[in-house]
Coordinates of C-alpha atoms in Angstrom, one line a residue:
Chain X
X1 CA 16.0 -15.4 -25.0
X2 CA 14.4 -12.0 -25.1
X3 CA 12.3 -12.9 -22.1
X4 CA 15.4 -13.6 -20.1
X5 CA 16.9 -10.2 -20.9
X6 CA 13.6 -8.5 -20.1
X7 CA 13.3 -10.4 -16.8
X8 CA 16.8 -9.3 -15.6
X9 CA 16.2 -5.7 -16.7
X10 CA 12.9 -5.4 -14.9
X11 CA 14.1 -7.4 -11.9
X12 CA 17.1 -5.1 -11.5
X13 CA 14.8 -2.0 -11.8
X14 CA 12.5 -3.5 -9.2
X15 CA 15.3 -4.1 -6.7
X16 CA 17.0 -0.8 -7.3
X17 CA 13.6 1.0 -6.9
X18 CA 12.8 -0.8 -3.7
X19 CA 16.1 -0.1 -2.1
X20 CA 16.0 3.5 -3.2
X21 CA 12.5 3.8 -1.7
X22 CA 13.6 2.6 1.7
X23 CA 17.0 4.4 1.8
X24 CA 16.2 7.8 0.3
X25 CA 16.0 10.7 2.6
X26 CA 13.1 12.5 1.0
X27 CA 9.7 11.1 1.5
X28 CA 8.3 12.4 -1.8
X29 CA 11.1 10.8 -3.7
X30 CA 10.4 7.6 -1.8
X31 CA 6.8 7.7 -3.0
X32 CA 7.9 8.3 -6.6
X33 CA 10.4 5.4 -6.3
X34 CA 7.6 3.3 -5.0
X35 CA 5.5 4.2 -8.1
X36 CA 8.4 3.2 -10.4
X37 CA 8.8 -0.1 -8.5
X38 CA 5.1 -0.9 -8.9
X39 CA 5.4 -0.1 -12.6
X40 CA 8.3 -2.5 -13.1
X41 CA 6.4 -5.2 -11.2
X42 CA 3.5 -4.7 -13.6
X43 CA 5.9 -5.3 -16.5
X44 CA 7.0 -8.5 -14.7
X45 CA 3.3 -9.6 -14.5
X46 CA 2.9 -9.0 -18.2
X47 CA 6.1 -10.9 -18.9
X48 CA 4.5 -13.9 -17.1
X49 CA 1.5 -13.7 -19.3
X50 CA -0.7 -12.2 -16.6
X51 CA -1.8 -9.2 -18.7
X52 CA -5.0 -8.4 -16.7
X53 CA -3.2 -8.4 -13.4
X54 CA -0.5 -6.2 -14.9
X55 CA -3.1 -3.7 -16.2
X56 CA -4.9 -3.7 -12.8
X57 CA -1.5 -3.2 -11.1
X58 CA -0.8 -0.1 -13.3
X59 CA -4.3 1.3 -12.8
X60 CA -4.6 0.7 -9.1
X61 CA -1.1 0.9 -7.7
X62 CA 0.7 3.3 -10.0
X63 CA -2.3 5.4 -10.8
X64 CA -4.2 5.5 -7.5
X65 CA -2.2 4.3 -4.5
X66 CA 1.0 6.1 -5.3
X67 CA -0.8 9.4 -5.9
X68 CA -2.8 8.8 -2.7
X69 CA 0.6 8.5 -0.8
X70 CA 1.8 11.7 -2.4
X71 CA -1.4 13.4 -1.2
X72 CA -0.9 12.0 2.3
X73 CA 2.7 13.3 2.4
X74 CA 1.7 16.7 1.2
X75 CA -1.2 17.0 3.6
X76 CA 0.9 16.1 6.6
X77 CA 3.4 18.9 6.6
X78 CA 6.6 18.6 8.6
X79 CA 9.6 20.8 9.2
X80 CA 12.0 19.7 6.5
X81 CA 11.0 17.5 3.6
X82 CA 14.6 16.7 2.7
X83 CA 15.1 14.8 5.9
X84 CA 11.6 13.3 6.3
X85 CA 12.3 9.6 5.8
X86 CA 14.5 8.7 8.6
X87 CA 15.0 5.3 10.4
X88 CA 14.0 4.9 14.0
X89 CA 16.1 3.3 16.6
X90 CA 15.3 -0.2 15.4
X91 CA 17.2 0.2 12.1
X92 CA 20.1 -2.2 12.8
X93 CA 17.9 -4.8 14.4
X94 CA 15.5 -4.6 11.5
X95 CA 18.3 -5.0 9.0
X96 CA 19.5 -8.2 10.7
X97 CA 15.9 -9.5 10.8
X98 CA 15.5 -8.8 7.1
X99 CA 18.8 -10.4 6.1
X100 CA 18.0 -13.5 8.1
X101 CA 14.5 -13.8 6.7
X102 CA 15.9 -13.4 3.2
X103 CA 18.6 -16.1 3.8
X104 CA 16.0 -18.5 5.1
X105 CA 13.6 -17.9 2.2
X106 CA 16.4 -18.3 -0.4
X107 CA 17.7 -21.5 1.2
X108 CA 14.2 -23.0 1.2
X109 CA 13.5 -21.9 -2.3
X110 CA 16.7 -23.2 -3.8
X111 CA 16.3 -26.5 -1.9
X112 CA 12.8 -27.2 -3.3
X113 CA 12.3 -29.4 -6.3
X114 CA 10.4 -27.2 -8.7
X115 CA 9.1 -28.5 -12.0
X116 CA 8.3 -25.5 -14.2
X117 CA 5.3 -25.8 -16.4
X118 CA 5.7 -24.9 -20.0
X119 CA 4.7 -21.4 -21.1
X120 CA 1.0 -21.0 -21.6
X121 CA -0.5 -19.9 -24.8
X122 CA -0.4 -16.2 -25.5
X123 CA -4.2 -15.7 -25.2
X124 CA -5.6 -12.9 -23.1
X125 CA -6.5 -13.9 -19.6
X126 CA -9.4 -11.5 -19.1
X127 CA -12.1 -14.0 -20.3
X128 CA -10.8 -16.8 -18.0
X129 CA -10.5 -14.5 -15.0
X130 CA -14.0 -13.1 -15.6
X131 CA -15.4 -16.7 -15.6
X132 CA -13.5 -17.5 -12.4
X133 CA -14.8 -14.4 -10.7
X134 CA -18.4 -15.0 -11.6
X135 CA -18.5 -18.7 -11.0
X136 CA -16.0 -20.1 -8.4
X137 CA -15.2 -16.9 -6.5
X138 CA -18.5 -15.1 -6.8
X139 CA -19.0 -14.8 -3.1
X140 CA -15.5 -13.3 -2.6
X141 CA -16.2 -11.0 -5.5
X142 CA -19.3 -9.6 -3.8
X143 CA -17.6 -9.3 -0.5
X144 CA -14.8 -7.4 -2.2
X145 CA -17.4 -4.9 -3.4
X146 CA -18.8 -4.6 0.1
X147 CA -15.3 -4.1 1.5
X148 CA -14.5 -1.3 -1.0
X149 CA -17.8 0.4 -0.1
X150 CA -17.1 0.2 3.6
X151 CA -13.5 1.4 3.0
X152 CA -14.9 4.4 1.1
X153 CA -17.3 5.3 3.8
X154 CA -14.8 4.7 6.5
X155 CA -12.1 6.8 4.9
X156 CA -14.6 9.7 4.5
X157 CA -15.7 9.4 8.1
X158 CA -12.2 9.1 9.6
X159 CA -10.6 11.6 7.3
X160 CA -13.1 14.4 7.6
X161 CA -11.9 17.0 10.1
X162 CA -13.9 18.6 12.8
X163 CA -16.8 20.3 11.0
X164 CA -16.1 24.0 10.9
X165 CA -17.6 25.5 14.0
X166 CA -19.5 28.6 13.8
X167 CA -19.4 31.4 16.3
X168 CA -21.4 29.6 19.0
X169 CA -18.4 28.2 20.8
X170 CA -16.4 31.3 20.9
X171 CA -15.9 32.1 24.6
X172 CA -18.3 34.9 25.4
X173 CA -16.9 37.8 27.2
X174 CA -19.6 39.5 29.2
X175 CA -23.2 38.8 28.5
X176 CA -23.3 39.1 24.7
X177 CA -23.9 35.4 24.0
X178 CA -27.5 35.5 22.8
X179 CA -27.3 38.7 20.9
X180 CA -24.0 37.8 19.3
X181 CA -25.3 34.4 18.2
X182 CA -28.4 35.9 16.7
X183 CA -26.6 38.6 14.9
X184 CA -23.8 36.4 13.4
X185 CA -25.9 33.5 12.3
X186 CA -27.2 34.0 8.8
X187 CA -30.8 32.6 8.9
X188 CA -33.2 33.2 11.7
X189 CA -33.6 29.5 12.5
X190 CA -29.9 28.8 12.6
X191 CA -29.3 31.9 14.7
X192 CA -31.9 30.8 17.1
X193 CA -30.4 27.3 17.5
X194 CA -27.0 28.7 18.0
X195 CA -28.1 31.2 20.6
X196 CA -29.9 28.6 22.6
X197 CA -26.9 26.2 22.5
X198 CA -24.6 29.1 23.4
X199 CA -26.9 29.9 26.3
X200 CA -26.3 26.4 27.7
X201 CA -22.6 26.8 27.8
Chain K
X1 CA 15.6 -20.1 -18.8
X2 CA 13.7 -18.0 -16.2
X3 CA 11.9 -20.3 -13.8
X4 CA 9.9 -20.1 -10.7
X5 CA 13.0 -19.8 -8.5
X6 CA 14.0 -16.6 -10.1
X7 CA 10.7 -14.9 -9.3
X8 CA 10.7 -16.4 -5.8
X9 CA 14.1 -14.9 -5.0
X10 CA 13.1 -11.6 -6.5
X11 CA 9.9 -11.6 -4.4
X12 CA 12.0 -12.5 -1.3
X13 CA 14.2 -9.5 -1.9
X14 CA 11.2 -7.2 -2.2
X15 CA 9.5 -8.7 0.9
X16 CA 12.7 -8.2 3.0
X17 CA 13.2 -4.7 1.8
X18 CA 9.6 -3.9 2.6
X19 CA 9.9 -5.5 6.0
X20 CA 12.9 -3.3 6.7
X21 CA 10.9 -0.3 5.8
X22 CA 7.9 -1.4 7.7
X23 CA 9.8 -2.1 10.9
X24 CA 12.5 0.6 10.9
X25 CA 10.9 3.7 9.6
X26 CA 10.0 6.7 11.7
X27 CA 7.3 8.1 9.6
X28 CA 3.9 6.4 9.5
X29 CA 3.5 7.0 5.8
X30 CA 6.9 5.3 5.1
X31 CA 5.8 2.4 7.2
X32 CA 2.8 2.1 5.0
X33 CA 5.0 2.1 1.9
X34 CA 6.9 -0.8 3.3
X35 CA 3.7 -2.7 3.8
X36 CA 2.7 -2.0 0.2
X37 CA 6.0 -3.4 -1.0
X38 CA 5.4 -6.5 1.0
X39 CA 1.9 -6.9 -0.4
X40 CA 3.4 -6.5 -3.9
X41 CA 6.0 -9.2 -3.3
X42 CA 3.2 -11.6 -2.2
X43 CA 1.3 -10.7 -5.4
X44 CA 4.4 -11.5 -7.4
X45 CA 4.7 -14.9 -5.7
X46 CA 1.0 -15.6 -6.4
X47 CA 1.2 -14.8 -10.1
X48 CA 4.5 -16.7 -10.4
X49 CA 3.2 -19.8 -8.7
X50 CA 0.1 -19.6 -11.0
X51 CA 2.3 -19.3 -14.1
X52 CA 4.8 -22.0 -13.3
X53 CA 2.8 -24.6 -11.5
X54 CA -0.8 -24.5 -12.8
X55 CA -1.0 -22.3 -15.8
X56 CA -4.3 -23.8 -16.9
X57 CA -6.3 -22.5 -13.9
X58 CA -6.0 -18.8 -13.1
X59 CA -6.9 -18.9 -9.4
X60 CA -3.6 -17.4 -8.4
X61 CA -4.2 -14.3 -10.6
X62 CA -7.7 -14.0 -9.2
X63 CA -6.3 -14.1 -5.7
X64 CA -3.7 -11.5 -6.6
X65 CA -6.5 -9.2 -7.7
X66 CA -8.3 -9.8 -4.4
X67 CA -5.1 -8.8 -2.7
X68 CA -4.9 -5.6 -4.7
X69 CA -8.5 -4.8 -3.7
X70 CA -7.8 -5.3 -0.1
X71 CA -4.6 -3.3 -0.3
X72 CA -6.5 -0.4 -1.9
X73 CA -9.1 -0.4 0.8
X74 CA -6.3 -0.6 3.5
X75 CA -4.4 2.3 2.0
X76 CA -7.4 4.6 1.8
X77 CA -8.5 3.9 5.4
X78 CA -4.9 3.9 6.7
X79 CA -4.1 7.3 5.1
X80 CA -7.3 8.7 6.6
X81 CA -6.2 7.5 10.0
X82 CA -2.8 9.0 9.6
X83 CA -4.4 12.3 8.5
X84 CA -6.7 12.2 11.6
X85 CA -3.7 11.5 13.8
X86 CA -1.8 14.3 12.2
X87 CA -4.7 16.7 12.9
X88 CA -4.7 15.6 16.5
X89 CA -1.0 15.4 17.3
X90 CA 0.6 17.5 14.6
X91 CA 3.2 14.9 13.6
X92 CA 3.2 11.4 11.9
X93 CA 6.0 9.7 13.8
X94 CA 5.0 6.2 14.9
X95 CA 6.9 6.6 18.1
X96 CA 4.5 9.3 19.2
X97 CA 1.3 7.5 18.4
X98 CA 0.6 5.9 21.8
X99 CA -3.1 6.8 22.3
X100 CA -4.0 3.2 23.0
X101 CA -0.9 2.3 25.1
X102 CA -1.8 1.1 28.5

């Protein structure tokens, strides 16, 4: 009985958070609503007995991805943050598509004959999941590690800006290229390289 | 009693709201948020199917964790791409990102 009440409370919070995320005007508020929605979904996982998935959801989604989104919003400044989460011109069409998709999913779901299994025992799932990861899905587990490594390297490579240029590309007025490069570069070797590159320009 | 159908309908709501955000938003970061919502609804489906159909084998939960891993990788690279685009074009509206348009 308590599980039923908890389910409806968390489900209502999830739905409200999702709608607020899409329909709020402020992008930062949308990111925070998204974090709240993910937190409520984690509670639903725990309610289903999937405690490890719930913990991972809180750690990864609420702790990392939401904050990463906030960073992304803060690093891409725009004119007015209060009006930063607008719809494009496909809003009405997308609403129709979403409603039709929802109707078809619900009709299919309610028409299916589902036999619910009894509730599992309340043991922790960590041991079982660890056994699955290191026996049945060990190849996928290793590939997930490789994927994370490549995503790390890719994010650094894509996200780094142009490396800060020194004075060598400053358009030289008159003939002061070599002297200027040599004087402004700190070390002798660096200054020499800059001056020769500047001379090519 | 709460059954599988409840969770499926909840996940359907989440997926459709996320789809609405992913299609109809102007800002690329908001589009990403919609995609994240859709991934979460799929995760909810996976865990619910696991719990209500085969609670003795936790393959669904393992798959949900793989989905979380891929989503984390996708978000990090995607936000890096958005930052690079912002540096290049000084806005993040998906209507203006047409570098690859023929």
